[in-house]
Amino acid sequence: MAPSLSPMLLQGAGLLALGLALGSFGTLIGAGGGFLLAPILVLLDPHADPALLTATSLAVVCLNASSGSLAYRRMGRIDVRSAIVFALASVPGAALGVWAVHRLDRGTYETLLGVSLLAIAAFLLWRRVRPPHEPLHAWGRPTTRRVVIERDGTRHEFAYDLRIALAISAGVGFLSSLLGIGGGILHVPAMANLLGFPVHIATATSHAVLAAMTLVAVVLHAFDGSLAPALPRILPIGLGAVIGAQLGARASGRMSGPAIMTSLALALALVGLRILMWR
């Protein structure tokens, strides 16, 4: 083996391992891993354009979410009807986010990313997910009632206000594309805390929405030229994320809803602080 290939192989192996970890944890909590990958890319590339960072992150999230959605679909955890409606609502916001990121300088992007992560973490810690035996307390007036039965026979009944759900999905689409964090990190807490979704159904359904939403953003980044320079990183990280997504989906049933949300909040707070302190 030529000596010059060794650093490339080591780097590729490191990126593959990173993708595996992101895919596993991201699918476990329904966030796609972008909320960790985006700040990691910020630290790795101190001078990269925000559009390049978001294109890289969103492409990996798209691969991860697509793989995880297949696994969750086999488990019967995705509320397909809600996922389709939420995905359609998120598309205009995702397109607007891709347009807006090209107008951000690096410093503004980092500040927005760090503050957003801390804000979400604070919200999660302030309003914990309700215990499963308590009645639903979704925001607004429940207009859409859903019943989801998992393959193992577990039955979930819940209701949510469709108007609030559509507004949330549109906002998530914009912020996720603007910051490159995917969107599950915003959607899962909103679905569980504001719409009354059971946590495991929220993580699975959010993953399906995430796959469609990020696909739109990735296609737009391909057309504006931001995607091609990121491919050397996207491929190994994406491969690892696809494999990790299967592992994360299997492990999701072993964690309780509060444990998932607490893990998510702590991870967000640490990453957000790191970005703001590093600048």
Short mmCIF file of N, CA and C in Angstrom, two decimals, residues 186-266:
data_model
loop_
_atom_site.label_atom_id
_atom_site.label_comp_id
_atom_site.label_asym_id
_atom_site.label_seq_id
_atom_site.Cartn_x
_atom_site.Cartn_y
_atom_site.Cartn_z
N LEU A 186 -35.80 19.63 16.69
CA LEU A 186 -36.85 20.60 16.98
C LEU A 186 -38.22 19.93 16.95
N HIS A 187 -38.40 19.03 16.01
CA HIS A 187 -39.71 18.44 15.78
C HIS A 187 -40.11 17.46 16.88
N VAL A 188 -39.18 16.63 17.33
CA VAL A 188 -39.52 15.63 18.34
C VAL A 188 -40.01 16.29 19.64
N PRO A 189 -39.28 17.28 20.19
CA PRO A 189 -39.79 17.94 21.40
C PRO A 189 -41.15 18.61 21.18
N ALA A 190 -41.32 19.23 20.01
CA ALA A 190 -42.59 19.91 19.73
C ALA A 190 -43.73 18.91 19.62
N MET A 191 -43.48 17.80 18.95
CA MET A 191 -44.53 16.79 18.79
C MET A 191 -44.89 16.15 20.13
N ALA A 192 -43.90 15.91 20.97
CA ALA A 192 -44.15 15.25 22.25
C ALA A 192 -44.74 16.21 23.28
N ASN A 193 -44.22 17.44 23.33
CA ASN A 193 -44.62 18.38 24.38
C ASN A 193 -45.79 19.27 23.99
N LEU A 194 -45.90 19.62 22.73
CA LEU A 194 -46.93 20.57 22.30
C LEU A 194 -48.11 19.92 21.59
N LEU A 195 -47.83 18.81 20.88
CA LEU A 195 -48.89 18.17 20.11
C LEU A 195 -49.45 16.92 20.79
N GLY A 196 -48.77 16.43 21.81
CA GLY A 196 -49.29 15.28 22.55
C GLY A 196 -48.97 13.93 21.95
N PHE A 197 -47.98 13.85 21.05
CA PHE A 197 -47.58 12.55 20.50
C PHE A 197 -46.88 11.71 21.56
N PRO A 198 -47.12 10.40 21.63
CA PRO A 198 -46.27 9.54 22.45
C PRO A 198 -44.84 9.65 21.94
N VAL A 199 -43.87 9.63 22.84
CA VAL A 199 -42.49 9.92 22.46
C VAL A 199 -41.97 8.99 21.38
N HIS A 200 -42.22 7.69 21.52
CA HIS A 200 -41.68 6.76 20.53
C HIS A 200 -42.33 6.93 19.16
N ILE A 201 -43.59 7.33 19.13
CA ILE A 201 -44.25 7.62 17.86
C ILE A 201 -43.72 8.94 17.29
N ALA A 202 -43.44 9.89 18.17
CA ALA A 202 -42.88 11.18 17.73
C ALA A 202 -41.51 10.99 17.09
N THR A 203 -40.65 10.18 17.71
CA THR A 203 -39.31 9.99 17.15
C THR A 203 -39.37 9.31 15.79
N ALA A 204 -40.23 8.31 15.65
CA ALA A 204 -40.32 7.59 14.38
C ALA A 204 -40.95 8.45 13.30
N THR A 205 -42.05 9.12 13.63
CA THR A 205 -42.74 9.97 12.64
C THR A 205 -41.86 11.14 12.23
N SER A 206 -41.18 11.73 13.20
CA SER A 206 -40.27 12.84 12.89
C SER A 206 -39.18 12.39 11.93
N HIS A 207 -38.70 11.17 12.10
CA HIS A 207 -37.66 10.66 11.21
C HIS A 207 -38.15 10.59 9.76
N ALA A 208 -39.39 10.16 9.57
CA ALA A 208 -39.94 10.10 8.22
C ALA A 208 -40.08 11.50 7.62
N VAL A 209 -40.54 12.46 8.43
CA VAL A 209 -40.65 13.84 7.97
C VAL A 209 -39.27 14.39 7.61
N LEU A 210 -38.31 14.05 8.45
CA LEU A 210 -36.95 14.53 8.27
C LEU A 210 -36.35 14.05 6.95
N ALA A 211 -36.62 12.80 6.60
CA ALA A 211 -36.09 12.25 5.35
C ALA A 211 -36.57 13.04 4.15
N ALA A 212 -37.86 13.37 4.13
CA ALA A 212 -38.43 14.13 3.00
C ALA A 212 -37.95 15.57 3.00
N MET A 213 -37.95 16.18 4.17
CA MET A 213 -37.58 17.60 4.29
C MET A 213 -36.13 17.84 3.88
N THR A 214 -35.22 17.01 4.38
CA THR A 214 -33.81 17.20 4.06
C THR A 214 -33.50 16.84 2.61
N LEU A 215 -34.28 15.93 2.04
CA LEU A 215 -34.08 15.61 0.62
C LEU A 215 -34.31 16.84 -0.23
N VAL A 216 -35.34 17.61 0.08
CA VAL A 216 -35.60 18.85 -0.66
C VAL A 216 -34.43 19.81 -0.52
N ALA A 217 -33.93 19.97 0.71
CA ALA A 217 -32.82 20.89 0.94
C ALA A 217 -31.55 20.43 0.22
N VAL A 218 -31.29 19.13 0.24
CA VAL A 218 -30.09 18.59 -0.42
C VAL A 218 -30.15 18.82 -1.92
N VAL A 219 -31.31 18.60 -2.52
CA VAL A 219 -31.47 18.83 -3.97
C VAL A 219 -31.21 20.29 -4.30
N LEU A 220 -31.71 21.19 -3.49
CA LEU A 220 -31.49 22.62 -3.72
C LEU A 220 -30.01 22.97 -3.57
N HIS A 221 -29.35 22.38 -2.59
CA HIS A 221 -27.91 22.63 -2.42
C HIS A 221 -27.12 22.06 -3.60
N ALA A 222 -27.60 20.97 -4.17
CA ALA A 222 -26.92 20.40 -5.34
C ALA A 222 -26.99 21.37 -6.52
N PHE A 223 -28.14 22.02 -6.67
CA PHE A 223 -28.31 22.97 -7.77
C PHE A 223 -27.52 24.25 -7.55
N ASP A 224 -27.35 24.67 -6.28
CA ASP A 224 -26.62 25.92 -6.06
C ASP A 224 -25.10 25.71 -5.93
N GLY A 225 -24.65 24.47 -6.05
CA GLY A 225 -23.21 24.18 -6.06
C GLY A 225 -22.58 23.93 -4.71
N SER A 226 -23.36 23.91 -3.63
CA SER A 226 -22.80 23.73 -2.30
C SER A 226 -22.54 22.26 -1.96
N LEU A 227 -23.18 21.35 -2.69
CA LEU A 227 -23.11 19.93 -2.32
C LEU A 227 -21.85 19.25 -2.84
N ALA A 228 -21.47 19.52 -4.08
CA ALA A 228 -20.35 18.80 -4.69
C ALA A 228 -19.05 18.86 -3.89
N PRO A 229 -18.62 20.03 -3.39
CA PRO A 229 -17.37 20.07 -2.62
C PRO A 229 -17.43 19.27 -1.32
N ALA A 230 -18.63 18.96 -0.85
CA ALA A 230 -18.78 18.26 0.43
C ALA A 230 -18.82 16.75 0.28
N LEU A 231 -18.88 16.24 -0.94
CA LEU A 231 -19.05 14.80 -1.16
C LEU A 231 -17.96 13.93 -0.52
N PRO A 232 -16.68 14.33 -0.53
CA PRO A 232 -15.66 13.47 0.11
C PRO A 232 -15.93 13.21 1.59
N ARG A 233 -16.59 14.12 2.25
CA ARG A 233 -16.96 13.89 3.65
C ARG A 233 -18.33 13.22 3.77
N ILE A 234 -19.23 13.60 2.89
CA ILE A 234 -20.59 13.08 2.98
C ILE A 234 -20.62 11.56 2.82
N LEU A 235 -19.85 11.03 1.88
CA LEU A 235 -19.94 9.60 1.57
C LEU A 235 -19.57 8.70 2.75
N PRO A 236 -18.39 8.87 3.38
CA PRO A 236 -18.08 7.99 4.52
C PRO A 236 -18.95 8.24 5.74
N ILE A 237 -19.24 9.51 6.03
CA ILE A 237 -20.10 9.79 7.19
C ILE A 237 -21.51 9.26 6.92
N GLY A 238 -21.97 9.44 5.70
CA GLY A 238 -23.31 8.96 5.35
C GLY A 238 -23.43 7.46 5.41
N LEU A 239 -22.39 6.73 4.97
CA LEU A 239 -22.41 5.28 5.05
C LEU A 239 -22.50 4.82 6.50
N GLY A 240 -21.70 5.44 7.35
CA GLY A 240 -21.76 5.10 8.77
C GLY A 240 -23.12 5.42 9.37
N ALA A 241 -23.72 6.54 8.95
CA ALA A 241 -25.02 6.94 9.48
C ALA A 241 -26.12 5.97 9.08
N VAL A 242 -26.04 5.45 7.85
CA VAL A 242 -27.04 4.49 7.38
C VAL A 242 -27.00 3.22 8.23
N ILE A 243 -25.79 2.76 8.52
CA ILE A 243 -25.65 1.56 9.35
C ILE A 243 -26.08 1.86 10.79
N GLY A 244 -25.63 2.99 11.30
CA GLY A 244 -25.97 3.36 12.68
C GLY A 244 -27.46 3.55 12.88
N ALA A 245 -28.16 4.01 11.85
CA ALA A 245 -29.59 4.23 11.98
C ALA A 245 -30.33 2.94 12.30
N GLN A 246 -29.89 1.84 11.71
CA GLN A 246 -30.53 0.55 12.00
C GLN A 246 -30.31 0.16 13.46
N LEU A 247 -29.11 0.41 13.96
CA LEU A 247 -28.81 0.09 15.35
C LEU A 247 -29.61 0.96 16.31
N GLY A 248 -29.70 2.26 16.00
CA GLY A 248 -30.43 3.17 16.86
C GLY A 248 -31.91 2.85 16.92
N ALA A 249 -32.51 2.46 15.79
CA ALA A 249 -33.93 2.12 15.78
C ALA A 249 -34.20 0.90 16.66
N ARG A 250 -33.31 -0.09 16.61
CA ARG A 250 -33.49 -1.28 17.44
C ARG A 250 -33.36 -0.95 18.92
N ALA A 251 -32.45 -0.03 19.24
CA ALA A 251 -32.22 0.30 20.65
C ALA A 251 -33.29 1.22 21.21
N SER A 252 -34.06 1.88 20.35
CA SER A 252 -35.02 2.88 20.81
C SER A 252 -36.07 2.30 21.75
N GLY A 253 -36.45 1.06 21.54
CA GLY A 253 -37.47 0.46 22.39
C GLY A 253 -37.00 0.18 23.80
N ARG A 254 -35.68 0.26 24.04
CA ARG A 254 -35.14 -0.04 25.36
C ARG A 254 -35.00 1.20 26.23
N MET A 255 -35.30 2.38 25.68
CA MET A 255 -35.20 3.62 26.45
C MET A 255 -36.58 4.22 26.67
N SER A 256 -36.80 4.74 27.86
CA SER A 256 -38.08 5.38 28.16
C SER A 256 -38.13 6.77 27.54
N GLY A 257 -39.36 7.31 27.38
CA GLY A 257 -39.50 8.65 26.81
C GLY A 257 -38.73 9.71 27.56
N PRO A 258 -38.87 9.82 28.89
CA PRO A 258 -38.10 10.83 29.64
C PRO A 258 -36.61 10.68 29.48
N ALA A 259 -36.11 9.44 29.42
CA ALA A 259 -34.67 9.22 29.26
C ALA A 259 -34.19 9.74 27.91
N ILE A 260 -35.00 9.52 26.88
CA ILE A 260 -34.64 10.01 25.55
C ILE A 260 -34.54 11.53 25.55
N MET A 261 -35.55 12.20 26.11
CA MET A 261 -35.58 13.65 26.10
C MET A 261 -34.49 14.26 26.98
N THR A 262 -34.21 13.62 28.10
CA THR A 262 -33.15 14.13 28.97
C THR A 262 -31.80 14.02 28.29
N SER A 263 -31.54 12.89 27.64
CA SER A 263 -30.29 12.71 26.90
C SER A 263 -30.15 13.76 25.81
N LEU A 264 -31.25 14.02 25.13
CA LEU A 264 -31.25 15.01 24.07
C LEU A 264 -30.93 16.40 24.61
N ALA A 265 -31.55 16.78 25.73
CA ALA A 265 -31.36 18.11 26.30
C ALA A 265 -29.92 18.31 26.76
N LEU A 266 -29.35 17.32 27.42
CA LEU A 266 -27.98 17.44 27.91
C LEU A 266 -26.98 17.53 26.76
#
